[in-house]
Coordinates of C-alpha atoms and ligand atoms in Angstrom, one line a residue:
Chain A
M1 CA 0.0 0.0 0.0
T2 CA 1.5 3.3 -1.0
A3 CA 1.1 6.4 1.1
P4 CA 0.2 9.9 0.1
A5 CA 2.6 11.0 2.8
G6 CA 5.5 13.3 1.7
E7 CA 8.7 11.5 0.8
D8 CA 10.5 12.1 4.0
V9 CA 7.7 11.4 6.4
L10 CA 8.5 8.0 8.0
I11 CA 5.8 7.8 10.6
R12 CA 2.4 9.5 10.2
F13 CA -0.6 9.5 12.4
E14 CA -3.8 10.7 10.7
G15 CA -6.8 11.3 12.9
V16 CA -6.0 8.3 15.0
V17 CA -8.8 7.2 17.4
K18 CA -8.2 4.4 19.9
A19 CA -10.5 3.5 22.7
F20 CA -10.2 0.8 25.5
G21 CA -13.8 -0.1 26.3
E22 CA -15.6 3.2 27.0
K23 CA -12.4 5.1 27.4
R24 CA -11.1 7.1 24.3
V25 CA -7.4 7.3 24.8
L26 CA -6.5 8.7 21.4
N27 CA -9.0 11.0 19.9
G28 CA -8.2 12.1 16.4
L29 CA -4.5 12.4 16.8
D30 CA -2.3 13.8 14.0
L31 CA 1.5 13.7 14.1
D32 CA 4.3 13.3 11.6
V33 CA 7.8 12.1 12.2
H34 CA 10.3 12.7 9.5
R35 CA 13.2 10.4 8.5
G36 CA 16.2 11.0 10.7
E37 CA 14.2 13.1 13.1
T38 CA 13.8 12.6 16.9
V39 CA 10.3 13.5 18.2
V40 CA 9.8 13.6 21.9
V41 CA 6.2 13.0 23.1
M42 CA 5.4 14.5 26.5
G43 CA 2.2 14.6 28.4
P44 CA 0.5 13.7 31.7
S45 CA 0.5 10.0 32.8
G46 CA -2.3 8.0 31.3
T47 CA -2.8 10.3 28.2
G48 CA -1.9 7.5 25.8
K49 CA 1.8 8.0 25.1
S50 CA 2.6 4.3 25.3
T51 CA -0.6 3.6 23.4
L52 CA 0.8 5.9 20.7
L53 CA 4.1 4.0 20.4
R54 CA 2.3 0.7 20.4
H55 CA 0.5 1.7 17.2
V56 CA 3.8 2.4 15.4
I57 CA 5.1 -1.2 15.9
G58 CA 1.7 -2.8 15.2
L59 CA 0.9 -4.0 18.7
L60 CA -2.4 -2.0 18.5
R61 CA -4.5 -1.0 15.6
P62 CA -6.4 2.2 15.4
D63 CA -10.2 2.2 15.7
A64 CA -10.4 5.0 13.2
G65 CA -7.8 7.0 11.3
R66 CA -4.5 5.7 10.0
V67 CA -1.0 5.0 11.2
L68 CA 1.4 4.9 8.3
V69 CA 5.0 3.6 8.8
D70 CA 7.2 4.1 5.8
G71 CA 4.0 4.0 3.7
N72 CA 2.6 0.9 5.3
D73 CA -0.9 1.2 6.8
M74 CA -0.6 -0.5 10.1
A75 CA -4.3 -1.5 10.2
T76 CA -4.1 -3.6 7.1
I77 CA -0.5 -4.7 7.0
R78 CA 0.0 -8.4 6.4
P79 CA 1.9 -10.5 8.9
R80 CA 4.9 -11.0 6.6
E81 CA 5.3 -7.3 5.9
L82 CA 4.7 -6.5 9.6
R83 CA 7.6 -8.8 10.4
A84 CA 9.8 -7.2 7.9
L85 CA 8.9 -3.8 9.1
R86 CA 9.5 -4.7 12.8
E87 CA 13.0 -5.9 11.9
R88 CA 13.7 -2.3 11.0
M89 CA 12.4 -1.0 14.4
G90 CA 13.7 -1.2 17.9
Y91 CA 11.4 -0.8 20.9
V92 CA 12.9 0.2 24.3
F93 CA 10.5 -0.9 27.0
Q94 CA 10.1 1.1 30.2
D95 CA 11.2 -1.7 32.4
A96 CA 13.6 -3.1 29.8
A97 CA 11.5 -6.3 29.5
L98 CA 14.6 -8.5 29.4
L99 CA 13.9 -12.3 29.7
A100 CA 14.7 -13.0 33.4
W101 CA 15.9 -16.5 32.8
M102 CA 18.6 -15.6 30.2
N103 CA 21.8 -13.8 30.9
V104 CA 22.6 -10.5 29.3
A105 CA 24.5 -12.0 26.3
D106 CA 21.7 -14.5 25.5
N107 CA 19.1 -11.8 25.8
L108 CA 20.9 -9.7 23.2
A109 CA 21.6 -12.7 21.0
L110 CA 18.1 -14.0 21.1
P111 CA 16.6 -11.9 18.3
L112 CA 19.5 -12.8 16.1
R113 CA 19.4 -16.5 16.9
E114 CA 15.6 -16.7 16.4
T115 CA 15.2 -14.6 13.3
T116 CA 18.5 -14.7 11.3
D117 CA 20.9 -17.3 10.0
L118 CA 24.0 -15.5 11.4
S119 CA 26.8 -17.6 12.7
E120 CA 27.4 -17.8 16.4
R121 CA 30.6 -16.0 16.0
E122 CA 29.0 -13.1 14.1
I123 CA 26.2 -13.0 16.8
E124 CA 28.8 -12.9 19.5
R125 CA 30.6 -10.1 17.7
R126 CA 27.4 -8.0 17.5
V127 CA 26.5 -8.6 21.1
Q128 CA 29.8 -7.3 22.2
E129 CA 29.6 -4.4 19.9
K130 CA 26.2 -3.3 21.3
L131 CA 27.3 -3.8 24.9
M132 CA 30.2 -1.5 24.2
L133 CA 27.9 1.0 22.6
V134 CA 25.7 1.3 25.7
H135 CA 28.8 1.2 28.0
V136 CA 27.9 -2.0 29.8
P137 CA 31.0 -4.1 29.0
G138 CA 31.7 -7.4 30.8
S139 CA 28.2 -8.1 32.1
D140 CA 27.5 -10.9 29.5
E141 CA 27.1 -13.6 32.1
R142 CA 25.0 -11.6 34.5
F143 CA 21.2 -12.0 34.8
P144 CA 18.8 -9.1 34.5
S145 CA 17.9 -9.4 38.2
E146 CA 21.6 -8.8 39.1
L147 CA 21.7 -5.5 37.2
S148 CA 20.9 -2.1 38.5
G149 CA 17.9 -0.2 37.0
G150 CA 20.2 2.0 34.9
M151 CA 22.1 -1.0 33.6
R152 CA 19.0 -2.9 32.8
K153 CA 17.7 0.0 30.7
R154 CA 21.0 0.2 28.9
V155 CA 20.9 -3.5 28.1
G156 CA 17.3 -3.1 27.0
L157 CA 18.5 -0.4 24.7
A158 CA 21.3 -2.6 23.4
R159 CA 18.8 -5.3 22.7
A160 CA 16.5 -2.9 20.8
L161 CA 19.6 -1.9 18.7
I162 CA 20.9 -5.4 18.0
T163 CA 19.3 -5.5 14.5
D164 CA 20.6 -2.0 13.7
P165 CA 17.1 -0.6 13.4
E166 CA 16.2 2.5 11.4
I167 CA 13.5 3.5 13.8
V168 CA 13.8 3.4 17.5
L169 CA 10.9 3.8 19.9
Y170 CA 11.7 4.7 23.5
D171 CA 9.1 4.3 26.2
E172 CA 10.2 6.4 29.2
P173 CA 13.9 5.6 28.8
T174 CA 14.9 7.5 31.9
A175 CA 11.9 7.0 34.2
G176 CA 12.9 5.9 37.7
L177 CA 16.6 6.6 37.3
D178 CA 18.7 9.1 39.2
P179 CA 19.6 12.3 37.3
E180 CA 23.1 11.3 36.6
I181 CA 22.3 8.0 35.0
A182 CA 19.3 9.5 33.3
M183 CA 21.6 12.0 31.7
S184 CA 24.0 9.3 30.6
I185 CA 21.1 7.6 28.8
N186 CA 20.1 10.8 27.2
L187 CA 23.6 11.3 25.9
L188 CA 23.6 7.7 24.7
M189 CA 20.4 8.3 22.7
R190 CA 21.9 11.4 21.2
E191 CA 25.1 9.7 20.4
L192 CA 23.3 6.9 18.7
R193 CA 21.3 9.2 16.6
E194 CA 24.3 11.2 15.5
R195 CA 26.2 8.1 14.7
T196 CA 23.6 6.2 12.8
G197 CA 21.0 8.7 11.8
T198 CA 18.1 6.7 13.3
T199 CA 14.6 8.1 13.4
A200 CA 13.2 8.1 16.9
M201 CA 10.1 8.7 19.0
V202 CA 10.8 9.2 22.6
V203 CA 8.0 9.1 25.2
T204 CA 9.2 10.8 28.4
H205 CA 8.3 13.0 31.4
D206 CA 11.9 14.0 31.7
I207 CA 12.6 17.6 30.6
G208 CA 16.3 16.8 30.5
T209 CA 15.7 14.1 27.9
A210 CA 13.5 16.3 25.9
R211 CA 16.1 19.1 25.8
T212 CA 18.9 16.7 25.0
V213 CA 17.5 14.6 22.2
A214 CA 14.5 16.3 20.7
D215 CA 14.3 17.9 17.3
R216 CA 10.7 18.5 18.0
I217 CA 8.5 18.0 21.1
A218 CA 4.8 17.1 20.9
F219 CA 2.6 17.7 24.0
L220 CA -0.2 15.2 24.2
E221 CA -3.5 15.9 25.9
A222 CA -7.0 14.6 25.7
G223 CA -6.0 12.2 23.0
R224 CA -4.5 14.8 20.6
V225 CA -1.3 16.7 20.0
H226 CA -2.1 19.8 21.9
F227 CA 1.1 21.7 20.9
Q228 CA 4.3 20.9 19.1
A229 CA 7.4 22.8 18.5
P230 CA 11.2 22.6 18.6
P231 CA 12.7 22.5 22.1
D232 CA 13.6 26.2 22.4
E233 CA 10.2 27.3 21.3
F234 CA 8.5 24.5 23.4
F235 CA 10.1 25.5 26.7
T236 CA 9.5 29.2 26.2
S237 CA 5.9 28.8 25.1
D238 CA 3.3 30.7 27.1
D239 CA 0.6 28.3 26.2
P240 CA -1.2 28.1 29.6
R241 CA -1.7 24.3 29.6
L242 CA 2.0 23.8 28.8
V243 CA 3.1 26.3 31.4
R244 CA 1.1 24.4 34.0
F245 CA 2.6 21.0 32.9
L246 CA 6.2 22.2 32.8
G247 CA 5.8 24.2 36.0
H248 CA 4.7 21.2 37.8
Q249 CA 7.5 19.2 36.2
G250 CA 10.0 21.9 37.1
S251 CA 9.0 21.9 40.8
R252 CA 9.5 18.1 40.9
A253 CA 12.9 18.1 39.3
Chain B
M1 CA -24.9 -18.2 33.4
I2 CA -24.9 -17.6 29.6
R3 CA -21.9 -15.3 30.2
A4 CA -20.1 -18.0 32.2
T5 CA -20.7 -20.5 29.4
L6 CA -19.4 -18.1 26.8
D7 CA -16.3 -17.4 28.9
L8 CA -15.8 -21.2 29.2
C9 CA -16.1 -21.7 25.5
R10 CA -13.6 -18.9 24.8
D11 CA -11.1 -20.3 27.4
V12 CA -11.4 -23.8 26.0
G13 CA -11.1 -22.4 22.5
F14 CA -7.9 -20.5 23.4
Q15 CA -6.5 -23.6 25.0
L16 CA -7.2 -25.8 22.0
E17 CA -5.8 -23.3 19.7
L18 CA -2.6 -23.2 21.8
L19 CA -2.4 -26.9 21.9
G20 CA -2.8 -27.0 18.1
Q21 CA 0.0 -24.4 17.8
V22 CA 2.2 -26.5 20.0
G23 CA 1.5 -29.6 17.8
L24 CA 2.6 -27.7 14.7
R25 CA 5.8 -26.7 16.4
L26 CA 6.8 -30.2 17.5
R27 CA 8.9 -30.2 14.3
S28 CA 11.4 -27.9 15.9
A29 CA 11.6 -30.0 19.1
F30 CA 15.1 -31.1 18.1
H31 CA 16.2 -27.6 17.6
R32 CA 14.9 -26.8 21.1
R33 CA 16.4 -29.8 22.8
G34 CA 18.3 -27.8 25.3
L35 CA 15.1 -26.0 26.5
I36 CA 13.1 -29.2 26.5
A37 CA 15.8 -31.1 28.5
D38 CA 15.5 -28.3 31.0
Q39 CA 11.8 -28.7 31.2
F40 CA 12.2 -32.5 31.7
F41 CA 14.3 -31.6 34.7
Q42 CA 11.8 -29.1 35.9
S43 CA 8.8 -31.3 35.5
G44 CA 10.5 -34.6 36.3
L45 CA 13.4 -34.6 38.7
K46 CA 12.3 -31.7 40.8
V47 CA 9.1 -33.5 41.8
F48 CA 10.5 -37.0 41.8
H49 CA 10.7 -37.2 45.6
V50 CA 7.2 -35.9 46.0
V51 CA 5.8 -38.6 43.7
L52 CA 7.8 -41.3 45.6
F53 CA 6.5 -40.1 48.9
V54 CA 2.9 -39.7 48.0
G55 CA 2.8 -42.8 45.8
L56 CA 4.1 -44.9 48.7
F57 CA 1.4 -43.7 51.0
V58 CA -1.3 -44.0 48.5
G59 CA -0.3 -47.7 47.9
M60 CA -0.3 -48.2 51.7
I61 CA -3.7 -46.6 52.1
V62 CA -5.3 -48.6 49.3
A63 CA -3.8 -51.8 50.8
L64 CA -5.0 -51.0 54.2
Q65 CA -8.5 -49.9 53.3
T66 CA -9.3 -52.8 50.9
G67 CA -7.3 -55.3 52.9
I68 CA -9.5 -54.9 56.0
E69 CA -12.6 -55.5 53.9
L70 CA -11.0 -58.5 52.1
S71 CA -9.9 -60.1 55.3
R72 CA -13.5 -60.2 56.5
F73 CA -14.3 -62.5 53.6
G74 CA -11.0 -64.3 54.0
Q75 CA -9.8 -63.1 50.7
E76 CA -6.8 -61.0 51.8
D77 CA -4.5 -63.0 49.5
Q78 CA -6.2 -61.0 46.6
I79 CA -4.7 -57.8 48.0
G80 CA -1.9 -57.6 45.3
T81 CA -4.5 -57.7 42.6
I82 CA -6.5 -54.8 44.0
V83 CA -3.5 -52.6 44.8
S84 CA -1.8 -53.2 41.5
L85 CA -4.9 -52.6 39.4
S86 CA -6.0 -49.5 41.3
M87 CA -2.5 -48.0 41.2
C88 CA -1.9 -48.7 37.5
R89 CA -5.3 -47.9 36.2
E90 CA -6.2 -45.0 38.3
M91 CA -4.2 -43.9 41.3
G92 CA -0.8 -43.7 39.7
P93 CA -1.7 -41.4 36.7
F94 CA -4.2 -39.3 38.7
I95 CA -2.1 -38.7 41.8
T96 CA 0.9 -37.9 39.6
A97 CA -1.3 -35.4 37.6
I98 CA -2.5 -33.7 40.7
I99 CA 1.1 -33.4 42.0
L100 CA 2.2 -32.0 38.7
A101 CA -0.7 -29.5 38.4
A102 CA 0.0 -28.2 41.9
T103 CA 3.8 -27.9 41.6
V104 CA 5.0 -27.7 38.0
G105 CA 1.7 -26.3 36.4
S106 CA 1.4 -23.5 39.0
A107 CA 5.1 -22.7 38.7
L108 CA 5.0 -22.4 34.9
A109 CA 1.8 -20.4 35.0
A110 CA 3.5 -18.0 37.4
E111 CA 6.6 -17.9 35.3
L112 CA 4.7 -17.1 32.0
G113 CA 2.4 -14.8 33.9
T114 CA 5.3 -12.8 35.2
M115 CA 6.7 -12.5 31.7
A116 CA 3.3 -11.3 30.5
V117 CA 2.9 -8.6 33.1
N118 CA 6.5 -7.5 32.7
E119 CA 6.0 -7.0 29.0
E120 CA 8.6 -9.7 28.2
L121 CA 6.0 -11.4 26.0
T122 CA 5.3 -8.1 24.2
A123 CA 9.1 -7.7 23.7
L124 CA 9.2 -11.1 22.1
E125 CA 6.3 -10.1 19.8
V126 CA 8.0 -6.9 18.6
M127 CA 11.1 -8.9 17.9
S128 CA 9.1 -11.3 15.8
I129 CA 10.1 -14.2 18.1
D130 CA 7.6 -17.0 18.3
K131 CA 6.7 -17.4 22.0
V132 CA 4.8 -20.7 21.5
N133 CA 7.9 -22.2 20.0
L134 CA 10.3 -20.7 22.5
L135 CA 8.2 -21.0 25.7
V136 CA 5.1 -23.0 25.4
M137 CA 6.1 -26.0 23.3
P138 CA 9.0 -27.1 25.6
R139 CA 6.9 -26.7 28.7
V140 CA 3.9 -28.7 27.4
L141 CA 6.2 -31.4 26.0
G142 CA 8.1 -31.5 29.3
L143 CA 4.8 -32.2 31.2
A144 CA 3.4 -34.6 28.6
V145 CA 6.5 -36.8 28.7
M146 CA 7.2 -36.6 32.4
C147 CA 3.7 -37.3 33.6
P148 CA 3.7 -40.9 32.3
V149 CA 7.3 -41.4 33.4
L150 CA 6.4 -40.3 36.9
A151 CA 3.2 -42.3 36.8
I152 CA 5.3 -45.4 36.4
V153 CA 7.3 -44.4 39.4
C154 CA 4.1 -43.8 41.3
D155 CA 2.6 -47.2 40.3
T156 CA 5.8 -49.0 41.3
I157 CA 6.3 -47.4 44.6
G158 CA 2.5 -47.7 45.4
I159 CA 2.6 -51.4 44.7
L160 CA 5.7 -51.7 47.0
G161 CA 3.8 -49.7 49.6
G162 CA 1.0 -52.2 49.3
A163 CA 3.5 -55.0 49.9
L164 CA 4.7 -53.5 53.1
I165 CA 1.1 -53.3 54.5
S166 CA 0.2 -56.8 53.3
E167 CA 3.2 -58.3 55.0
S168 CA 2.9 -56.3 58.3
Q169 CA -0.8 -55.8 58.7
L170 CA -2.6 -58.5 56.8
G171 CA -0.1 -61.3 57.1
V172 CA 0.1 -61.9 53.3
D173 CA 3.7 -62.8 52.5
T174 CA 5.6 -60.9 49.9
T175 CA 6.0 -63.7 47.4
M176 CA 2.3 -64.4 47.4
Y177 CA 1.6 -60.6 47.1
F178 CA 3.8 -60.2 44.0
D179 CA 2.5 -63.4 42.4
T180 CA -1.0 -61.9 42.5
V181 CA 0.4 -58.5 41.2
V182 CA 2.0 -60.2 38.2
E183 CA -1.1 -62.3 37.6
A184 CA -3.4 -59.2 37.7
L185 CA -1.3 -57.2 35.3
A186 CA -0.3 -59.8 32.8
P187 CA -3.3 -61.2 31.0
V188 CA -5.4 -58.9 28.9
G189 CA -4.6 -57.2 25.6
N190 CA -1.0 -56.4 25.0
L191 CA 0.3 -53.3 23.3
L192 CA 4.1 -53.1 22.7
G193 CA 4.4 -55.9 25.3
L194 CA 2.6 -53.8 27.9
P195 CA -0.4 -55.1 29.7
K196 CA -3.6 -53.1 29.1
D197 CA -3.9 -52.0 32.7
I198 CA -0.5 -50.4 32.4
Y199 CA -0.6 -48.8 29.0
T200 CA -4.1 -47.3 29.5
G201 CA -2.8 -45.8 32.7
L202 CA 0.2 -44.4 30.9
F203 CA -1.9 -43.0 28.1
K204 CA -4.1 -41.3 30.7
A205 CA -1.0 -39.8 32.2
L206 CA 0.1 -38.6 28.8
V207 CA -3.2 -36.8 28.3
F208 CA -3.1 -35.4 31.8
G209 CA 0.3 -34.0 31.3
T210 CA -0.6 -32.4 28.0
V211 CA -3.8 -30.9 29.6
I212 CA -2.0 -29.5 32.6
G213 CA 0.8 -28.1 30.4
T214 CA -1.6 -26.5 27.9
I215 CA -3.9 -25.0 30.5
S216 CA -1.2 -23.7 32.7
C217 CA 0.6 -22.0 29.8
A218 CA -2.6 -20.6 28.5
E219 CA -3.4 -19.0 31.8
G220 CA 0.1 -17.7 32.2
L221 CA 0.1 -16.1 28.7
R222 CA -3.2 -14.3 29.5
A223 CA -2.1 -12.8 32.8
R224 CA -2.7 -9.1 33.2
G225 CA -2.2 -6.5 35.9
G226 CA 1.0 -6.9 37.9
A227 CA 1.6 -9.3 40.9
V228 CA -2.1 -9.7 41.6
G229 CA -2.7 -10.8 38.0
V230 CA 0.1 -13.4 38.3
G231 CA -1.4 -14.8 41.5
E232 CA -4.8 -14.9 39.9
C233 CA -3.5 -16.7 36.8
T234 CA -1.7 -19.3 39.0
R235 CA -4.9 -20.0 40.9
R236 CA -6.9 -20.4 37.7
A237 CA -4.2 -22.6 36.2
V238 CA -4.2 -25.1 39.1
R239 CA -8.0 -25.1 39.5
N240 CA -8.7 -25.5 35.8
S241 CA -5.9 -28.2 35.3
I242 CA -7.4 -30.3 38.1
I243 CA -11.0 -30.0 36.8
A244 CA -9.9 -30.7 33.3
T245 CA -7.8 -33.7 34.4
I246 CA -10.8 -35.2 36.3
I247 CA -13.1 -34.7 33.3
A248 CA -10.5 -36.2 30.9
N249 CA -10.1 -39.1 33.4
Y250 CA -13.7 -39.9 33.3
F251 CA -13.9 -40.0 29.6
L252 CA -10.7 -42.0 29.1
T253 CA -11.8 -44.5 31.7
W254 CA -15.1 -44.8 30.0
A255 CA -13.4 -45.2 26.6
F256 CA -11.1 -47.9 27.8
F257 CA -13.2 -49.9 30.3
G258 CA -16.8 -48.7 29.8
Ligands
ADP1 N1 -4.5 -2.7 26.8 C1 -5.2 -1.8 27.5 N2 -6.5 -2.1 27.9 C2 -7.2 -1.3 28.6 N3 -6.8 0.0 28.9 C3 -5.6 0.4 28.5 C4 -4.7 -0.5 27.8 N4 -3.6 0.1 27.5 C5 -3.7 1.4 28.0 N5 -4.9 1.5 28.6 C6 -5.4 2.7 29.2 O1 -5.2 3.8 28.3 C7 -4.7 4.9 29.0 C8 -3.5 5.4 28.4 O2 -2.5 4.4 28.7 P1 -0.9 4.7 28.3 O3 -0.9 4.8 26.8 O4 -0.2 3.6 28.9 O5 -0.6 6.1 29.0 P2 0.8 6.8 29.2 O6 1.8 5.9 28.6 O7 0.6 8.1 28.6 O8 1.0 6.9 30.7 C9 -4.6 4.5 30.5 O9 -5.7 5.1 31.2 C10 -4.7 3.0 30.5 O10 -5.3 2.6 31.6
MG2 MG1 3.3 4.7 29.4

C-alpha cells in the first residue's frame, strides 16, 4: 500500500482514534515524524503516550484514522510485511522487559538467533559491539535481576539496537533513574542518533531528555497533540496548559 | 450463566488453539532440545521425591482400606490384585497429575504470567520471536513426557507400599503378594508388550500432562495486571488443570473400560 505521505515522512498518524472499552485514549491524533528526526512525546500520565508508540510497531490497531509507517498502513499490513517492518524497528521498554531466565548476552543474542541465520561467531561479535555501545561491557554472564535499574535500561536499549534498526521507539527511557544515570542515557540516545541517523520517537516525562534529544516536542493531551514545537520554542511557550505542565514538572525536578 | 458459558467456550477455544500451535511446532523439538531437556528436569526430577512419597502412602492406604474388607471374607490374598490394578489404572496417573498440576503447572503459569505482566512477551512479539515455540512447546512437551514417566514411578512405589502393608498388617507374605500382582497385570490385551492396565494408565498420564501443560501455559500467557494478575492466573491454572484432568479421566476410563 502506498502512502500519500510526503517523501521524508517516515511515521504518520492521521486522525487516530483508539478506545479501550468506554475510554477514548487517542481522539483524532495527528503527528508526523520525518526520516532522521527525533520527536519527543510529552504529556501527563495516562494520556496515551505508550498507546501511541504501540501503534507504530503494530501492537495496537487504530479504531479510526490511519497509522502509516514508511507507507505501510498498520491497520491492514500483512503479517509477513509487519515482520519485515518490525525488523527495521527497535522498541525500548520502560522496564527493559529482558527475559529474566537468560543472561545479558543471551538476551541480546536471542533476536539474532531466532530470526536470522547469522553464525554464532557473528552473533557474539554483534552482542559485544552493542554492549560496548551502551557502555555495559563485561556483564554478559549476569542475569537481568543482578543488574541495577540503569544497567537494565541500557541492556534493554542494546537489545533494541541489536538488529541495527532505522526506527527506535523509546518508552520512558529514563523513568525511575537518578539524574546522573538519566543524563547518561540521554547522551547515549543522542550519540546513537548522531552516529547512525536513526529516526526516533521518545516518550518521556523528563525535561532533560526532551532538551537533550528532541528535534521537536509534541505535547499530548485529551488524545491529541495539543502543541508541538522545537525544544527552544516549546520550553519558552506561554501556552497556559503547557506552562502548568512544565511548571509542575519543574517543581519536581 | 450464559456469560459464564461463553467465557468457558472462549477459554477452551484458546487452550485448544494453543495446543494446536504446540502440535505444529513439534517439528522444531530437536532444535529446542536444550530448553526441552531443562523442562524435563523441571517437570521430572524436581518433583520425583514428592511422587515417591505420595505414591508410597497411596499404595499403603489402598492396601489397608481394601485389605481390611477383604480379610472379612478371608480373601486377603487377593490384595496384590487390587493394589496393582488401582495403582496402574487410576491412582498412579491421577495422583501424579495432581502433584504436577499443583507444583509444575502452578510454577510455569506464574513464570509465564510474570513474563506477560513485565512486557517480556510483548518484547518477544515486537522482535518477531515465536513465543509458543520458545516458551510453550518445551513446557507442554516436558509435562506430557514426564507425567507418564512419573506415573510409572508412582505405580511401582505404590505397589511396593501395598507389599509393606500386606506383610505387616494383613499377614500376606511378599511372594504371594507379588504373584498376584503379576497375575493381575499380565493377561489382557498387550500393546508393545505392555499389559492393558499399564498402557491405558500411561496413556491417561500422557493426556493429563498435556492438559496440565496447555492450561497452565494458556493461563500464564493471558495474565494481566501486575503481581495480583500473576497470583490470579496461577490460581486459575491449578484449578482448571485439576478440573480438566478429572473430566478427561472420566472419559478416558469410559473409553477404555466402559
Ligand atoms: N491494553 C489496554 N487495555 C485497557 N486499557 C488500556 C490498555 N492500554 C492502556 N490503557 C489505558 O489507556 C490509558 C493510556 O495508557 P498509556 O498509553 O499507557 O498512557 P501513558 O503511557 O501516557 O501513561 C490509560 O488510562 C490506560 O489505563
Ligand atoms: Mg506509558
